[in-house]
Amino acid sequence: MGTYDDGTFQAAYDTVMAKWPADREALRVPTPYGPAYVNVCGPRDAPALLLLPGGGGATSASWFAQAADLARVRRVYALDLVGAAGRSTANGVRTPADLDAWLDAVLTGLGVEAADVGGHSYGGWLALRLALRAPERVRRLFLLDPTQCFAGYKATYLLRALPMLVRPTPRRVRAFLEWETGGAGLDPDCLRLQEAAAGFPAERPVTGPRPRPDALRGLKAPVLLLVAANSRTSPAREQAARAGATLRDLETIVLPDVSHHALPSALPSGAGRRLIGFLGG
């Protein structure tokens, strides 16, 4: 769109990554679709935790506020997603089956047979999809205000997002995020990263339908669902109700005074402690 500058994006990415633990490593994992970029920290002999960010310009860097605590109890693997801004390469990921093959290749390349898995927003949909299609690879699952898992998007959200999606510019990204969050809880460095991601030359994100209720009823992995009460993305009450009606092993936490796009950085400390407890830390 003529607004993207790679130098600005990379500098903004590095600024957020500077908030990660000092022992953080960056790996490039070969896949049939190009190398995946993974930020890694935590003890090498600890159980694996796979983190999947939201789409758009969120990137794996967005987990900075949780990375240090999670890395005390897990070997953290945070991915940059294909079809979104970040440092992963995506060549030919066009269908959900391609996306599945890409993620399987990443896990195999990391030498991770099974992991705890967490996802925010679009990353929540991808995490839940992994747990449903490959249950042997997912020990526990946490979903941070996921989209397209238990409820659809609000019409007002889609209408407000449309100008940014049709012609992304830093100004439109900022205006949209400030509208969704009410200007509260947005980390300024993460906001600058998402502004810098406007117009990023990525393939079209791969999406798919919400999981069927019968499939959700068959999910065996324990699930921690964290719902943003002030989300303008999906109806919080509907998300919690539908998850509760279908998942057999579920704990739901409603995050008061938190919106969708302020996460993950605005995750309250109490919810963060509960997450560590859920993971067994």
XYZ file of C-alpha atoms in Angstrom:
281
model
C 0.000 0.000 0.000
C 3.017 2.260 -0.031
C 3.026 2.830 3.746
C 5.210 -0.043 4.914
C 8.867 0.537 5.783
C 10.786 -2.589 6.766
C 13.453 -0.745 8.718
C 10.826 0.942 10.884
C 9.044 -2.363 11.444
C 12.202 -4.269 12.383
C 13.300 -1.523 14.788
C 9.858 -1.509 16.460
C 9.958 -5.311 16.702
C 13.380 -5.210 18.379
C 12.171 -2.559 20.831
C 9.426 -4.865 22.108
C 11.729 -7.892 22.099
C 14.123 -5.993 24.378
C 11.476 -6.471 27.095
C 11.846 -10.250 26.902
C 14.122 -12.236 29.250
C 17.828 -11.800 28.577
C 18.272 -15.496 27.762
C 15.879 -15.287 24.827
C 17.034 -17.038 21.654
C 15.721 -16.580 18.122
C 15.405 -19.687 15.967
C 14.533 -20.166 12.316
C 12.843 -23.528 11.835
C 12.652 -24.976 8.305
C 9.188 -25.848 6.991
C 7.925 -26.752 3.501
C 6.558 -23.191 3.292
C 9.696 -21.353 4.337
C 11.463 -20.809 7.671
C 9.389 -20.085 10.769
C 10.715 -17.567 13.271
C 10.477 -18.629 16.909
C 11.456 -16.725 20.045
C 12.571 -19.156 22.758
C 13.345 -18.800 26.474
C 13.249 -20.829 29.657
C 15.035 -23.953 30.925
C 15.957 -26.393 28.178
C 14.731 -29.354 30.229
C 11.383 -27.788 31.166
C 8.107 -28.895 29.520
C 7.342 -27.074 26.281
C 4.857 -24.212 25.996
C 3.834 -23.038 22.531
C 2.546 -19.445 22.298
C 0.552 -18.261 19.285
C -0.123 -14.509 18.957
C -3.019 -12.698 17.381
C -2.981 -11.747 13.728
C -2.264 -8.385 12.174
C 0.832 -6.776 13.622
C 0.808 -8.466 17.036
C 3.723 -10.912 16.393
C 5.292 -13.185 18.993
C 6.800 -10.089 20.615
C 3.370 -9.329 22.134
C 3.916 -11.965 24.878
C 6.666 -9.887 26.527
C 4.681 -9.218 29.720
C 4.184 -12.946 30.398
C 7.436 -14.354 28.990
C 9.577 -14.103 32.132
C 6.985 -15.692 34.437
C 6.128 -18.439 31.975
C 9.812 -19.161 31.379
C 10.246 -19.981 35.067
C 8.102 -23.093 34.644
C 8.219 -23.853 30.914
C 10.462 -23.840 27.856
C 8.635 -21.110 25.933
C 8.346 -21.217 22.136
C 6.613 -18.106 20.755
C 5.901 -18.160 17.010
C 5.528 -15.443 14.433
C 2.548 -16.600 12.395
C 2.411 -17.082 8.663
C 0.147 -14.708 6.767
C 0.781 -11.949 9.303
C 3.442 -9.403 10.128
C 6.591 -10.857 11.621
C 9.764 -12.693 10.728
C 8.325 -16.005 9.554
C 8.312 -16.677 5.812
C 5.127 -17.936 4.189
C 5.177 -19.345 0.681
C 1.976 -21.042 -0.386
C 0.055 -21.242 2.910
C -3.416 -20.766 1.455
C -5.736 -23.291 3.132
C -6.339 -24.537 6.690
C -4.629 -27.793 5.671
C -1.516 -25.810 4.674
C -1.618 -24.011 8.011
C -1.881 -27.340 9.835
C 1.100 -28.728 7.917
C 3.125 -25.594 8.650
C 2.479 -25.780 12.391
C 3.207 -29.518 12.483
C 6.511 -28.888 10.695
C 7.424 -26.193 13.227
C 6.778 -28.490 16.180
C 8.685 -31.314 14.534
C 11.582 -29.012 13.703
C 11.719 -27.858 17.313
C 11.738 -31.457 18.493
C 8.504 -30.895 20.443
C 6.249 -33.941 20.496
C 3.714 -32.511 22.960
C 3.294 -29.102 24.563
C 1.062 -26.890 26.576
C -0.392 -24.457 24.053
C -1.738 -20.939 24.408
C -3.144 -18.481 21.907
C -4.554 -14.968 21.789
C -7.254 -13.914 19.318
C -6.544 -15.611 15.951
C -3.787 -17.548 17.688
C -6.476 -18.960 19.981
C -8.339 -20.337 16.980
C -5.137 -21.926 15.719
C -4.338 -23.358 19.176
C -7.813 -24.850 19.555
C -7.626 -26.262 16.037
C -4.346 -27.999 16.919
C -5.842 -29.488 20.088
C -8.850 -30.850 18.178
C -6.981 -32.377 15.244
C -3.856 -33.582 17.061
C -4.834 -34.156 20.711
C -1.656 -36.117 21.391
C 0.375 -32.920 20.864
C -1.540 -30.713 23.338
C -1.340 -31.338 27.100
C -3.129 -28.198 28.284
C -4.717 -25.341 26.380
C -5.209 -21.722 27.355
C -7.203 -19.355 25.182
C -6.821 -15.616 25.677
C -9.934 -13.874 24.331
C -9.935 -16.120 21.244
C -11.776 -15.335 18.029
C -13.737 -17.781 15.861
C -13.702 -20.411 18.589
C -16.991 -20.063 20.447
C -18.559 -16.880 19.031
C -18.362 -14.779 15.900
C -17.280 -11.186 15.483
C -19.499 -8.296 16.451
C -20.825 -6.447 13.391
C -19.649 -3.100 14.761
C -16.117 -4.473 15.088
C -16.000 -5.608 11.480
C -17.362 -2.282 10.248
C -14.789 -0.310 12.221
C -11.992 -2.609 11.028
C -12.932 -2.376 7.351
C -11.059 0.857 6.432
C -7.899 -0.460 8.103
C -8.193 -3.779 6.276
C -8.907 -2.221 2.873
C -6.139 0.378 3.073
C -3.901 -0.141 6.117
C -1.982 2.903 7.279
C -0.341 3.613 10.647
C -2.957 6.277 11.371
C -5.852 3.902 10.674
C -4.281 1.152 12.768
C -3.859 3.513 15.718
C -7.405 4.882 15.409
C -8.886 1.378 15.280
C -6.903 0.074 18.260
C -7.670 3.145 20.338
C -11.366 2.712 19.530
C -11.409 -0.962 20.528
C -9.480 -0.426 23.767
C -10.927 2.938 24.668
C -7.306 4.063 24.825
C -6.755 1.966 27.975
C -4.128 -0.716 28.462
C -2.309 -0.298 25.155
C 1.431 -0.737 25.552
C 2.993 2.158 23.598
C 5.785 0.043 22.123
C 3.330 -2.638 20.994
C 1.155 0.074 19.478
C 4.113 1.440 17.523
C 4.914 -2.087 16.316
C 1.381 -2.587 15.053
C 1.432 0.814 13.384
C 4.729 -0.102 11.702
C 3.155 -3.356 10.475
C 0.559 -1.487 8.388
C 0.892 -2.690 4.817
C 3.268 -5.535 5.733
C 3.762 -7.661 2.567
C 2.211 -10.862 3.920
C 0.009 -13.452 2.285
C -3.692 -13.352 3.061
C -4.279 -14.842 6.535
C -5.777 -18.323 6.477
C -9.046 -18.559 8.367
C -11.712 -21.169 8.806
C -15.061 -21.890 10.466
C -15.646 -22.158 14.191
C -15.288 -25.705 15.543
C -18.473 -27.756 15.633
C -20.058 -28.300 19.075
C -19.667 -32.075 18.771
C -15.941 -31.663 18.125
C -15.601 -29.375 21.154
C -17.379 -31.917 23.343
C -14.740 -34.474 22.401
C -11.795 -32.298 23.460
C -9.971 -33.967 26.347
C -7.273 -31.398 27.123
C -7.968 -29.119 30.105
C -8.814 -25.596 28.941
C -8.341 -22.243 30.638
C -10.448 -19.594 28.879
C -9.693 -15.958 29.659
C -12.337 -13.600 28.308
C -11.950 -9.820 28.020
C -15.059 -8.264 29.529
C -14.654 -5.023 27.551
C -13.888 -6.674 24.221
C -15.507 -5.045 21.204
C -14.416 -8.010 19.090
C -16.631 -10.876 20.294
C -19.403 -10.955 22.912
C -17.750 -12.030 26.171
C -20.874 -13.537 27.730
C -21.629 -15.586 24.614
C -18.061 -16.869 24.440
C -18.141 -18.043 28.049
C -21.592 -19.611 27.746
C -20.855 -21.570 24.570
C -17.507 -22.796 25.876
C -19.153 -23.897 29.108
C -21.852 -25.768 27.222
C -19.416 -27.807 25.122
C -16.016 -28.279 26.806
C -15.755 -31.047 29.389
C -12.726 -29.706 31.338
C -12.958 -25.929 31.413
C -12.125 -23.062 33.723
C -13.269 -19.602 32.639
C -11.925 -16.300 33.931
C -13.581 -13.031 32.928
C -11.043 -10.198 32.858
C -12.755 -6.996 34.056
C -11.844 -3.648 32.499
C -9.756 -5.318 29.778
C -10.352 -5.149 26.025
C -9.340 -7.549 23.271
C -6.472 -5.637 21.685
C -4.921 -4.561 24.999
C -3.984 -8.213 25.464
C -1.693 -10.015 26.061
C 0.288 -7.175 27.699
C -2.644 -5.982 29.843
C -3.336 -9.403 31.373
C -3.995 -8.685 35.071
C -1.445 -10.060 37.523
C -4.027 -12.238 39.250
C -4.953 -13.906 35.979
C -1.273 -14.343 35.210
C -0.785 -16.189 38.493
C -3.771 -18.391 37.757
C -2.286 -19.187 34.351
C 0.962 -20.315 35.970
C -1.058 -22.486 38.341
C -3.032 -23.964 35.465
C 0.203 -24.917 33.742
C 1.351 -26.632 36.927
C 3.932 -24.100 38.007
